[in-house]
């Protein structure tokens, strides 16, 4: 599967529609969370479970890029903890939540709109850390994301990334089978809504304002980081606290890596 460069206007519109909905990612952190972060008591998430503290360490004075992670939750906390934070996302409306949280709390952060596969807004070695929570399922090819992360990180910089377990994309979403505790494999990995979803289902999803989804292989998710020049130092699995599909009851839905740029 290789769709090359997709047109950005349509996915951006869909991301903005998502930002208008009442979801956990559209509620910026509150003043109490910011106050705690200013006093050194903070945590961030790449998966439902809080990120282990030793994955990130002391962020004071560190240049951090929050990639594909706008919404007023991650970047404001890190800024309050003392980091120099830039948040980069496709959705202007999600970025507006970060700007609003920063203005409300008197925080300094930069919010930049763009495609995560093209970070030309930033020079080589611009950041010490890239934080990339689950969001690369919205791009058809994840390898350019890793290449750009490698370019904008300084030597010995770290990339902390999370993504869905590829097995989640294999089974058909059949409510009748799910009621019987059954799953039917239907799709191969890599998965693409554009290629694999039946036309009527794809059109219905687009009519609801939902972006196209891509399920990447572990070869691209983890092997792609290695090929880009990273060394994967840590690996973590996490469970979905509120399973939405049957298979999430039986295996961790989320994977996360801590990788270092060594070249």
JSON list of C-alpha atoms in Angstrom, two decimals, residues 6-116:
[
{"chain": "A", "resi": 6, "resn": "UNK", "atom": "CA", "xyz": [-2.62, 12.77, 0.24]},
{"chain": "A", "resi": 7, "resn": "UNK", "atom": "CA", "xyz": [-4.55, 16.00, -0.16]},
{"chain": "A", "resi": 8, "resn": "UNK", "atom": "CA", "xyz": [-4.44, 17.86, 3.15]},
{"chain": "A", "resi": 9, "resn": "UNK", "atom": "CA", "xyz": [-7.56, 20.04, 3.01]},
{"chain": "A", "resi": 10, "resn": "UNK", "atom": "CA", "xyz": [-10.00, 17.16, 3.50]},
{"chain": "A", "resi": 11, "resn": "UNK", "atom": "CA", "xyz": [-8.26, 15.52, 6.49]},
{"chain": "A", "resi": 12, "resn": "UNK", "atom": "CA", "xyz": [-7.78, 18.95, 8.08]},
{"chain": "A", "resi": 13, "resn": "UNK", "atom": "CA", "xyz": [-11.50, 19.64, 7.80]},
{"chain": "A", "resi": 14, "resn": "UNK", "atom": "CA", "xyz": [-12.30, 16.28, 9.37]},
{"chain": "A", "resi": 15, "resn": "UNK", "atom": "CA", "xyz": [-9.87, 16.91, 12.23]},
{"chain": "A", "resi": 16, "resn": "UNK", "atom": "CA", "xyz": [-11.52, 20.28, 12.85]},
{"chain": "A", "resi": 17, "resn": "UNK", "atom": "CA", "xyz": [-14.93, 18.62, 12.94]},
{"chain": "A", "resi": 18, "resn": "UNK", "atom": "CA", "xyz": [-13.57, 16.17, 15.51]},
{"chain": "A", "resi": 19, "resn": "UNK", "atom": "CA", "xyz": [-12.31, 19.09, 17.58]},
{"chain": "A", "resi": 20, "resn": "UNK", "atom": "CA", "xyz": [-15.84, 20.49, 17.77]},
{"chain": "A", "resi": 21, "resn": "UNK", "atom": "CA", "xyz": [-17.16, 17.30, 19.36]},
{"chain": "A", "resi": 22, "resn": "UNK", "atom": "CA", "xyz": [-17.29, 16.53, 23.07]},
{"chain": "A", "resi": 23, "resn": "UNK", "atom": "CA", "xyz": [-14.46, 14.00, 23.49]},
{"chain": "A", "resi": 24, "resn": "UNK", "atom": "CA", "xyz": [-11.67, 13.63, 26.09]},
{"chain": "A", "resi": 25, "resn": "UNK", "atom": "CA", "xyz": [-9.21, 15.19, 23.63]},
{"chain": "A", "resi": 26, "resn": "UNK", "atom": "CA", "xyz": [-11.25, 18.40, 23.38]},
{"chain": "A", "resi": 27, "resn": "UNK", "atom": "CA", "xyz": [-11.06, 19.33, 27.06]},
{"chain": "A", "resi": 28, "resn": "UNK", "atom": "CA", "xyz": [-7.90, 21.29, 27.97]},
{"chain": "A", "resi": 29, "resn": "UNK", "atom": "CA", "xyz": [-6.31, 20.62, 31.34]},
{"chain": "A", "resi": 30, "resn": "UNK", "atom": "CA", "xyz": [-7.65, 22.60, 34.28]},
{"chain": "A", "resi": 31, "resn": "UNK", "atom": "CA", "xyz": [-5.93, 25.21, 36.42]},
{"chain": "A", "resi": 32, "resn": "UNK", "atom": "CA", "xyz": [-5.23, 22.73, 39.20]},
{"chain": "A", "resi": 33, "resn": "UNK", "atom": "CA", "xyz": [-3.28, 20.48, 36.85]},
{"chain": "A", "resi": 34, "resn": "UNK", "atom": "CA", "xyz": [-1.22, 23.42, 35.66]},
{"chain": "A", "resi": 35, "resn": "UNK", "atom": "CA", "xyz": [-0.53, 24.57, 39.24]},
{"chain": "A", "resi": 36, "resn": "UNK", "atom": "CA", "xyz": [0.64, 21.07, 40.16]},
{"chain": "A", "resi": 37, "resn": "UNK", "atom": "CA", "xyz": [2.93, 20.95, 37.11]},
{"chain": "A", "resi": 38, "resn": "UNK", "atom": "CA", "xyz": [4.47, 24.28, 38.08]},
{"chain": "A", "resi": 39, "resn": "UNK", "atom": "CA", "xyz": [5.32, 22.82, 41.48]},
{"chain": "A", "resi": 40, "resn": "UNK", "atom": "CA", "xyz": [6.92, 19.73, 39.92]},
{"chain": "A", "resi": 41, "resn": "UNK", "atom": "CA", "xyz": [3.96, 17.35, 40.25]},
{"chain": "A", "resi": 42, "resn": "UNK", "atom": "CA", "xyz": [2.95, 16.35, 36.76]},
{"chain": "A", "resi": 43, "resn": "UNK", "atom": "CA", "xyz": [2.42, 13.42, 34.45]},
{"chain": "A", "resi": 44, "resn": "UNK", "atom": "CA", "xyz": [1.71, 12.98, 30.75]},
{"chain": "A", "resi": 45, "resn": "UNK", "atom": "CA", "xyz": [0.21, 10.17, 28.70]},
{"chain": "A", "resi": 46, "resn": "UNK", "atom": "CA", "xyz": [1.19, 8.39, 25.52]},
{"chain": "A", "resi": 47, "resn": "UNK", "atom": "CA", "xyz": [-1.33, 5.66, 26.30]},
{"chain": "A", "resi": 48, "resn": "UNK", "atom": "CA", "xyz": [-4.15, 5.49, 28.88]},
{"chain": "A", "resi": 49, "resn": "UNK", "atom": "CA", "xyz": [-1.58, 4.77, 31.60]},
{"chain": "A", "resi": 50, "resn": "UNK", "atom": "CA", "xyz": [0.64, 7.66, 32.69]},
{"chain": "A", "resi": 51, "resn": "UNK", "atom": "CA", "xyz": [4.05, 7.67, 31.04]},
{"chain": "A", "resi": 52, "resn": "UNK", "atom": "CA", "xyz": [6.77, 6.21, 33.30]},
{"chain": "A", "resi": 53, "resn": "UNK", "atom": "CA", "xyz": [8.68, 9.16, 34.75]},
{"chain": "A", "resi": 54, "resn": "UNK", "atom": "CA", "xyz": [12.07, 7.85, 33.66]},
{"chain": "A", "resi": 55, "resn": "UNK", "atom": "CA", "xyz": [10.96, 7.87, 30.01]},
{"chain": "A", "resi": 56, "resn": "UNK", "atom": "CA", "xyz": [11.00, 11.66, 29.97]},
{"chain": "A", "resi": 57, "resn": "UNK", "atom": "CA", "xyz": [12.85, 12.79, 33.07]},
{"chain": "A", "resi": 58, "resn": "UNK", "atom": "CA", "xyz": [13.40, 16.43, 34.01]},
{"chain": "A", "resi": 59, "resn": "UNK", "atom": "CA", "xyz": [11.88, 18.60, 31.26]},
{"chain": "A", "resi": 60, "resn": "UNK", "atom": "CA", "xyz": [13.01, 21.99, 32.56]},
{"chain": "A", "resi": 61, "resn": "UNK", "atom": "CA", "xyz": [14.67, 23.92, 29.75]},
{"chain": "A", "resi": 62, "resn": "UNK", "atom": "CA", "xyz": [14.30, 21.08, 27.26]},
{"chain": "A", "resi": 63, "resn": "UNK", "atom": "CA", "xyz": [13.00, 21.79, 23.77]},
{"chain": "A", "resi": 64, "resn": "UNK", "atom": "CA", "xyz": [9.98, 19.54, 23.25]},
{"chain": "A", "resi": 65, "resn": "UNK", "atom": "CA", "xyz": [7.89, 19.00, 20.11]},
{"chain": "A", "resi": 66, "resn": "UNK", "atom": "CA", "xyz": [4.39, 17.63, 20.79]},
{"chain": "A", "resi": 67, "resn": "UNK", "atom": "CA", "xyz": [3.70, 16.07, 17.41]},
{"chain": "A", "resi": 68, "resn": "UNK", "atom": "CA", "xyz": [0.12, 15.37, 16.36]},
{"chain": "A", "resi": 69, "resn": "UNK", "atom": "CA", "xyz": [-0.97, 15.93, 19.95]},
{"chain": "A", "resi": 70, "resn": "UNK", "atom": "CA", "xyz": [-2.87, 19.20, 20.18]},
{"chain": "A", "resi": 71, "resn": "UNK", "atom": "CA", "xyz": [-6.03, 19.60, 22.25]},
{"chain": "A", "resi": 72, "resn": "UNK", "atom": "CA", "xyz": [-4.85, 21.54, 25.30]},
{"chain": "A", "resi": 73, "resn": "UNK", "atom": "CA", "xyz": [-3.72, 18.59, 27.40]},
{"chain": "A", "resi": 74, "resn": "UNK", "atom": "CA", "xyz": [-0.10, 17.59, 26.78]},
{"chain": "A", "resi": 75, "resn": "UNK", "atom": "CA", "xyz": [1.68, 20.79, 25.72]},
{"chain": "A", "resi": 76, "resn": "UNK", "atom": "CA", "xyz": [0.35, 23.08, 28.50]},
{"chain": "A", "resi": 77, "resn": "UNK", "atom": "CA", "xyz": [1.43, 20.62, 31.21]},
{"chain": "A", "resi": 78, "resn": "UNK", "atom": "CA", "xyz": [4.95, 20.39, 29.83]},
{"chain": "A", "resi": 79, "resn": "UNK", "atom": "CA", "xyz": [5.15, 24.16, 29.45]},
{"chain": "A", "resi": 80, "resn": "UNK", "atom": "CA", "xyz": [4.06, 24.58, 33.08]},
{"chain": "A", "resi": 81, "resn": "UNK", "atom": "CA", "xyz": [6.71, 22.05, 34.09]},
{"chain": "A", "resi": 82, "resn": "UNK", "atom": "CA", "xyz": [9.39, 24.28, 32.53]},
{"chain": "A", "resi": 83, "resn": "UNK", "atom": "CA", "xyz": [9.88, 22.93, 29.03]},
{"chain": "A", "resi": 84, "resn": "UNK", "atom": "CA", "xyz": [10.17, 25.00, 25.85]},
{"chain": "A", "resi": 85, "resn": "UNK", "atom": "CA", "xyz": [7.17, 23.52, 24.04]},
{"chain": "A", "resi": 86, "resn": "UNK", "atom": "CA", "xyz": [6.03, 23.53, 20.43]},
{"chain": "A", "resi": 87, "resn": "UNK", "atom": "CA", "xyz": [2.82, 21.71, 19.51]},
{"chain": "A", "resi": 88, "resn": "UNK", "atom": "CA", "xyz": [2.35, 20.72, 15.86]},
{"chain": "A", "resi": 89, "resn": "UNK", "atom": "CA", "xyz": [-0.94, 19.42, 14.50]},
{"chain": "A", "resi": 90, "resn": "UNK", "atom": "CA", "xyz": [-3.14, 19.33, 11.40]},
{"chain": "A", "resi": 91, "resn": "UNK", "atom": "CA", "xyz": [-6.20, 20.80, 13.13]},
{"chain": "A", "resi": 92, "resn": "UNK", "atom": "CA", "xyz": [-6.27, 24.54, 13.77]},
{"chain": "A", "resi": 93, "resn": "UNK", "atom": "CA", "xyz": [-9.22, 24.08, 16.10]},
{"chain": "A", "resi": 94, "resn": "UNK", "atom": "CA", "xyz": [-7.30, 21.59, 18.24]},
{"chain": "A", "resi": 95, "resn": "UNK", "atom": "CA", "xyz": [-4.34, 23.96, 18.26]},
{"chain": "A", "resi": 96, "resn": "UNK", "atom": "CA", "xyz": [-6.66, 26.75, 19.40]},
{"chain": "A", "resi": 97, "resn": "UNK", "atom": "CA", "xyz": [-7.31, 24.72, 22.56]},
{"chain": "A", "resi": 98, "resn": "UNK", "atom": "CA", "xyz": [-3.58, 24.73, 23.35]},
{"chain": "A", "resi": 99, "resn": "UNK", "atom": "CA", "xyz": [-3.35, 28.46, 22.70]},
{"chain": "A", "resi": 100, "resn": "UNK", "atom": "CA", "xyz": [-6.39, 29.11, 24.91]},
{"chain": "A", "resi": 101, "resn": "UNK", "atom": "CA", "xyz": [-4.99, 27.00, 27.77]},
{"chain": "A", "resi": 102, "resn": "UNK", "atom": "CA", "xyz": [-1.65, 28.79, 27.49]},
{"chain": "A", "resi": 103, "resn": "UNK", "atom": "CA", "xyz": [-3.30, 32.22, 27.49]},
{"chain": "A", "resi": 104, "resn": "UNK", "atom": "CA", "xyz": [-5.52, 31.32, 30.45]},
{"chain": "A", "resi": 105, "resn": "UNK", "atom": "CA", "xyz": [-2.57, 30.13, 32.55]},
{"chain": "A", "resi": 106, "resn": "UNK", "atom": "CA", "xyz": [0.08, 32.60, 31.37]},
{"chain": "A", "resi": 107, "resn": "UNK", "atom": "CA", "xyz": [2.17, 29.90, 29.68]},
{"chain": "A", "resi": 108, "resn": "UNK", "atom": "CA", "xyz": [4.55, 30.22, 26.77]},
{"chain": "A", "resi": 109, "resn": "UNK", "atom": "CA", "xyz": [4.19, 27.69, 23.98]},
{"chain": "A", "resi": 110, "resn": "UNK", "atom": "CA", "xyz": [4.22, 27.73, 20.20]},
{"chain": "A", "resi": 111, "resn": "UNK", "atom": "CA", "xyz": [1.38, 26.17, 18.19]},
{"chain": "A", "resi": 112, "resn": "UNK", "atom": "CA", "xyz": [2.06, 25.37, 14.52]},
{"chain": "A", "resi": 113, "resn": "UNK", "atom": "CA", "xyz": [-0.35, 23.91, 11.96]},
{"chain": "A", "resi": 114, "resn": "UNK", "atom": "CA", "xyz": [0.88, 21.33, 9.46]},
{"chain": "A", "resi": 115, "resn": "UNK", "atom": "CA", "xyz": [1.24, 17.75, 8.26]},
{"chain": "A", "resi": 116, "resn": "UNK", "atom": "CA", "xyz": [3.28, 15.50, 10.57]}
]
